[in-house]
Amino acid sequence: MAAEHSPLAQFEIKRLIPMDIGGLDVSFTNASLFMVVAIAAITLFLTLGMRSRAMVPGRMQSLAELSYEFIANMVKDNVGSEGRRYFPFIFTLFMFVLFCNLLGLVPYTFTVTSQIIVTFAMALVVFVGVTLIGIFKHGFKFLTFFVPSGVPFYLLVFLVPIEIISYFVRPISLSVRLFANMLAGHTLLKVFGGFVVSLGLYLGWLPLGFIVVLTGLEFLVAVLQAYVFAILSCLYLNDALHLHH
């Protein structure tokens, strides 16, 4: 019973449809379910938003167009004209993270981005993708990215290993940032929710007030973290395309 009321119980992965293929557990879980829900919600949002294509857009169309323009400008400002071909990926990444974050704020749902394996998988796709883009575009010249320009030769012995390590740490920092923010915020909400119940009618209003404020803050964090994930992906892509140091 105590485990059920633990603030961390909300992050437990549960098998909804157990499946095993060749000894590999490929069960359909609550995390899988809400990833599907997020994709369905994004599809529905964009489909309904752009269905009418009115000259004077309504609320839904305005939101859809605003999302498109926001990411398009982000890619243009941070990657340049060469980033246009990668816009669909960045847009998809942003919308997926955003909707997963927002769905996690709905009571009795599951926060997909609170799982480090999910955020790391997305970060790894970004990391491997931009690295391959850099290698295919520049060839062996891509290795010069790890050699700071204008630095004396004797310092390169120390700086090059540091640059290599910092480059390969990117997927870890990108994934942990999103995971930690979502985990911490939802855990805090659960803790204050427990205080509301335990303090009762007369004193429970105080932690309830904190929950209202924290929920608003969590909404901002959900949007901000989707933005941070997308813009860092743009910056990594810019490095691969232009070898900026």
Tab-separated table of C-alpha atoms in Angstrom:
chain	number	residue	atom	x	y	z
A	1	MET	CA	0.000	0.000	0.000
A	2	ALA	CA	2.847	2.399	0.863
A	3	ALA	CA	4.430	1.824	-2.541
A	4	GLU	CA	1.189	2.853	-4.266
A	5	HIS	CA	1.234	6.231	-2.487
A	6	SER	CA	4.927	6.854	-3.168
A	7	PRO	CA	5.578	9.990	-5.259
A	8	LEU	CA	7.662	7.810	-7.594
A	9	ALA	CA	4.881	5.260	-8.177
A	10	GLN	CA	3.506	7.441	-10.986
A	11	PHE	CA	6.639	6.723	-13.058
A	12	GLU	CA	6.330	2.932	-12.899
A	13	ILE	CA	6.238	1.154	-16.252
A	14	LYS	CA	3.292	-1.249	-16.416
A	15	ARG	CA	2.708	-3.946	-19.029
A	16	LEU	CA	-0.693	-3.535	-20.652
A	17	ILE	CA	-0.264	-6.172	-23.366
A	18	PRO	CA	2.537	-8.625	-22.475
A	19	MET	CA	4.526	-9.724	-25.533
A	20	ASP	CA	7.713	-11.731	-25.850
A	21	ILE	CA	9.620	-12.282	-29.097
A	22	GLY	CA	12.631	-14.583	-28.966
A	23	GLY	CA	13.124	-13.943	-25.270
A	24	LEU	CA	12.951	-10.180	-25.784
A	25	ASP	CA	10.280	-8.319	-23.845
A	26	VAL	CA	8.412	-6.123	-26.345
A	27	SER	CA	5.297	-5.634	-24.230
A	28	PHE	CA	2.934	-2.772	-24.951
A	29	THR	CA	3.207	-0.627	-21.831
A	30	ASN	CA	1.596	2.489	-20.391
A	31	ALA	CA	4.540	4.446	-21.824
A	32	SER	CA	3.829	2.981	-25.267
A	33	LEU	CA	0.156	3.859	-24.911
A	34	PHE	CA	0.762	7.514	-24.151
A	35	MET	CA	3.333	7.836	-26.922
A	36	VAL	CA	0.616	6.629	-29.287
A	37	VAL	CA	-1.845	9.042	-27.668
A	38	ALA	CA	0.641	11.913	-28.135
A	39	ILE	CA	1.114	11.067	-31.821
A	40	ALA	CA	-2.658	10.784	-32.312
A	41	ALA	CA	-3.213	14.115	-30.538
A	42	ILE	CA	-0.584	15.853	-32.701
A	43	THR	CA	-2.101	14.408	-35.869
A	44	LEU	CA	-5.588	15.456	-34.810
A	45	PHE	CA	-4.425	18.946	-33.820
A	46	LEU	CA	-2.648	19.618	-37.124
A	47	THR	CA	-5.357	17.982	-39.240
A	48	LEU	CA	-8.191	19.931	-37.640
A	49	GLY	CA	-6.118	23.099	-37.548
A	50	MET	CA	-5.328	23.112	-41.253
A	51	ARG	CA	-8.523	21.509	-42.557
A	52	SER	CA	-10.363	24.738	-43.345
A	53	ARG	CA	-7.343	26.750	-44.586
A	54	ALA	CA	-9.324	29.927	-44.023
A	55	MET	CA	-7.947	33.328	-44.971
A	56	VAL	CA	-8.987	34.528	-41.517
A	57	PRO	CA	-7.833	31.645	-39.323
A	58	GLY	CA	-9.752	30.438	-36.306
A	59	ARG	CA	-8.186	29.499	-32.986
A	60	MET	CA	-7.150	25.993	-33.990
A	61	GLN	CA	-5.711	27.089	-37.324
A	62	SER	CA	-3.896	29.981	-35.637
A	63	LEU	CA	-2.258	27.617	-33.165
A	64	ALA	CA	-1.231	25.218	-35.922
A	65	GLU	CA	0.210	28.015	-38.056
A	66	LEU	CA	1.937	29.564	-35.047
A	67	SER	CA	3.587	26.227	-34.222
A	68	TYR	CA	4.772	25.855	-37.815
A	69	GLU	CA	6.126	29.399	-38.056
A	70	PHE	CA	7.763	29.198	-34.634
A	71	ILE	CA	9.814	26.125	-35.526
A	72	ALA	CA	10.481	27.353	-39.071
A	73	ASN	CA	11.954	30.588	-37.693
A	74	MET	CA	13.920	28.639	-35.086
A	75	VAL	CA	15.523	26.477	-37.766
A	76	LYS	CA	16.180	29.465	-40.021
A	77	ASP	CA	17.762	31.558	-37.257
A	78	ASN	CA	19.927	28.784	-35.810
A	79	VAL	CA	20.813	26.629	-38.823
A	80	GLY	CA	20.366	28.911	-41.821
A	81	SER	CA	19.013	28.123	-45.259
A	82	GLU	CA	20.635	24.675	-45.257
A	83	GLY	CA	18.424	23.706	-42.343
A	84	ARG	CA	15.205	23.814	-44.387
A	85	ARG	CA	15.464	20.169	-45.402
A	86	TYR	CA	15.677	19.181	-41.725
A	87	PHE	CA	12.659	21.247	-40.670
A	88	PRO	CA	10.217	18.253	-40.681
A	89	PHE	CA	12.439	16.384	-38.215
A	90	ILE	CA	12.858	19.335	-35.840
A	91	PHE	CA	9.150	20.140	-36.027
A	92	THR	CA	8.200	16.520	-35.304
A	93	LEU	CA	10.667	16.369	-32.423
A	94	PHE	CA	9.351	19.571	-30.861
A	95	MET	CA	5.685	18.598	-31.183
A	96	PHE	CA	6.276	15.102	-29.796
A	97	VAL	CA	8.164	16.344	-26.735
A	98	LEU	CA	5.651	19.148	-26.193
A	99	PHE	CA	2.575	16.918	-26.341
A	100	CYS	CA	4.184	14.208	-24.175
A	101	ASN	CA	5.015	16.871	-21.593
A	102	LEU	CA	1.525	18.402	-21.658
A	103	LEU	CA	-0.258	15.043	-21.563
A	104	GLY	CA	1.685	14.243	-18.405
A	105	LEU	CA	-0.055	17.149	-16.669
A	106	VAL	CA	-3.462	15.530	-17.114
A	107	PRO	CA	-4.477	13.550	-13.995
A	108	TYR	CA	-4.169	9.751	-14.250
A	109	THR	CA	-2.007	9.906	-17.362
A	110	PHE	CA	1.636	8.866	-17.765
A	111	THR	CA	4.526	11.244	-18.403
A	112	VAL	CA	6.553	9.613	-21.168
A	113	THR	CA	9.363	12.153	-20.944
A	114	SER	CA	9.932	11.289	-17.286
A	115	GLN	CA	11.602	8.065	-18.494
A	116	ILE	CA	15.338	8.433	-19.119
A	117	ILE	CA	15.270	5.642	-21.716
A	118	VAL	CA	12.790	7.633	-23.822
A	119	THR	CA	14.623	10.956	-23.614
A	120	PHE	CA	17.989	9.270	-24.177
A	121	ALA	CA	16.672	7.436	-27.244
A	122	MET	CA	15.520	10.743	-28.759
A	123	ALA	CA	18.798	12.464	-27.848
A	124	LEU	CA	20.780	9.564	-29.331
A	125	VAL	CA	18.850	9.809	-32.607
A	126	VAL	CA	19.686	13.531	-32.754
A	127	PHE	CA	23.338	12.918	-31.878
A	128	VAL	CA	23.890	10.090	-34.371
A	129	GLY	CA	21.928	11.926	-37.054
A	130	VAL	CA	23.839	15.218	-36.859
A	131	THR	CA	27.171	13.359	-36.609
A	132	LEU	CA	26.432	11.388	-39.785
A	133	ILE	CA	25.300	14.578	-41.523
A	134	GLY	CA	28.589	16.246	-40.571
A	135	ILE	CA	30.657	13.277	-41.754
A	136	PHE	CA	28.797	12.928	-45.073
A	137	LYS	CA	29.048	16.668	-45.748
A	138	HIS	CA	32.658	17.316	-44.721
A	139	GLY	CA	34.353	13.916	-44.749
A	140	PHE	CA	37.572	13.793	-42.738
A	141	LYS	CA	37.408	17.568	-42.361
A	142	PHE	CA	34.700	16.957	-39.774
A	143	LEU	CA	37.460	15.975	-37.328
A	144	THR	CA	38.656	19.595	-37.327
A	145	PHE	CA	35.574	20.370	-35.232
A	146	PHE	CA	37.493	18.960	-32.250
A	147	VAL	CA	40.508	21.187	-32.893
A	148	PRO	CA	39.930	24.761	-31.626
A	149	SER	CA	41.273	27.364	-34.043
A	150	GLY	CA	43.994	29.793	-32.994
A	151	VAL	CA	45.170	27.619	-30.096
A	152	PRO	CA	48.904	26.906	-29.600
A	153	PHE	CA	49.908	23.376	-30.561
A	154	TYR	CA	51.026	22.390	-27.081
A	155	LEU	CA	47.563	23.157	-25.674
A	156	LEU	CA	45.856	20.933	-28.238
A	157	VAL	CA	47.097	17.883	-26.345
A	158	PHE	CA	44.762	18.865	-23.521
A	159	LEU	CA	41.956	20.603	-25.425
A	160	VAL	CA	41.270	17.998	-28.109
A	161	PRO	CA	40.402	15.209	-25.594
A	162	ILE	CA	38.207	17.682	-23.702
A	163	GLU	CA	36.407	18.638	-26.931
A	164	ILE	CA	35.868	14.986	-27.843
A	165	ILE	CA	34.491	14.148	-24.401
A	166	SER	CA	32.196	17.180	-24.377
A	167	TYR	CA	30.891	16.223	-27.828
A	168	PHE	CA	30.051	12.662	-26.835
A	169	VAL	CA	28.407	13.867	-23.617
A	170	ARG	CA	25.824	15.791	-25.650
A	171	PRO	CA	23.179	13.033	-25.790
A	172	ILE	CA	23.518	12.487	-22.040
A	173	SER	CA	23.103	16.170	-21.151
A	174	LEU	CA	20.265	16.601	-23.659
A	175	SER	CA	18.328	13.620	-22.315
A	176	VAL	CA	18.994	14.184	-18.609
A	177	ARG	CA	17.893	17.832	-18.799
A	178	LEU	CA	14.421	16.889	-20.075
A	179	PHE	CA	14.077	13.785	-17.909
A	180	ALA	CA	15.161	15.512	-14.688
A	181	ASN	CA	12.853	18.503	-15.130
A	182	MET	CA	9.781	16.374	-15.784
A	183	LEU	CA	10.616	13.907	-13.010
A	184	ALA	CA	11.265	16.590	-10.394
A	185	GLY	CA	8.179	18.644	-11.206
A	186	HIS	CA	5.744	15.738	-11.163
A	187	THR	CA	7.285	14.327	-7.995
A	188	LEU	CA	6.815	17.680	-6.266
A	189	LEU	CA	3.175	17.845	-7.360
A	190	LYS	CA	2.586	14.354	-5.983
A	191	VAL	CA	4.203	15.262	-2.657
A	192	PHE	CA	2.003	18.343	-2.193
A	193	GLY	CA	-1.004	16.279	-3.272
A	194	GLY	CA	-0.268	13.927	-0.383
A	195	PHE	CA	-0.131	16.878	1.994
A	196	VAL	CA	-3.602	17.987	0.896
A	197	VAL	CA	-5.047	14.603	1.830
A	198	SER	CA	-3.134	14.197	5.085
A	199	LEU	CA	-3.808	17.731	6.402
A	200	GLY	CA	-7.536	17.504	5.768
A	201	LEU	CA	-10.168	20.156	5.138
A	202	TYR	CA	-8.881	22.908	7.437
A	203	LEU	CA	-5.155	22.931	6.619
A	204	GLY	CA	-5.155	21.239	3.212
A	205	TRP	CA	-5.929	24.491	1.375
A	206	LEU	CA	-2.327	25.683	1.817
A	207	PRO	CA	-0.627	22.823	-0.078
A	208	LEU	CA	-3.563	22.958	-2.530
A	209	GLY	CA	-2.588	26.545	-3.316
A	210	PHE	CA	0.981	25.420	-3.931
A	211	ILE	CA	-0.327	22.734	-6.301
A	212	VAL	CA	-2.194	25.341	-8.344
A	213	VAL	CA	0.935	27.493	-8.624
A	214	LEU	CA	3.173	24.502	-9.370
A	215	THR	CA	0.781	23.273	-12.053
A	216	GLY	CA	1.071	26.614	-13.823
A	217	LEU	CA	4.831	26.457	-13.455
A	218	GLU	CA	4.883	22.876	-14.762
A	219	PHE	CA	2.939	23.984	-17.822
A	220	LEU	CA	5.617	26.596	-18.551
A	221	VAL	CA	8.366	24.038	-17.928
A	222	ALA	CA	6.658	21.566	-20.297
A	223	VAL	CA	6.690	24.129	-23.106
A	224	LEU	CA	10.159	25.435	-22.259
A	225	GLN	CA	11.740	21.976	-22.192
A	226	ALA	CA	10.280	21.130	-25.601
A	227	TYR	CA	11.744	24.401	-26.886
A	228	VAL	CA	15.151	23.718	-25.291
A	229	PHE	CA	15.269	20.195	-26.742
A	230	ALA	CA	14.435	21.509	-30.214
A	231	ILE	CA	16.779	24.494	-30.186
A	232	LEU	CA	19.729	22.449	-28.901
A	233	SER	CA	19.063	19.972	-31.702
A	234	CYS	CA	19.199	22.925	-34.121
A	235	LEU	CA	22.496	24.113	-32.640
A	236	TYR	CA	24.008	20.630	-32.921
A	237	LEU	CA	22.820	20.465	-36.521
A	238	ASN	CA	24.337	23.870	-37.208
A	239	ASP	CA	27.680	22.665	-35.826
A	240	ALA	CA	27.583	19.624	-38.108
A	241	LEU	CA	26.704	21.630	-41.209
A	242	HIS	CA	29.030	24.580	-40.701
A	243	LEU	CA	31.678	23.174	-38.307
A	244	HIS	CA	31.223	26.146	-35.992
A	245	HIS	CA	33.214	25.866	-32.812
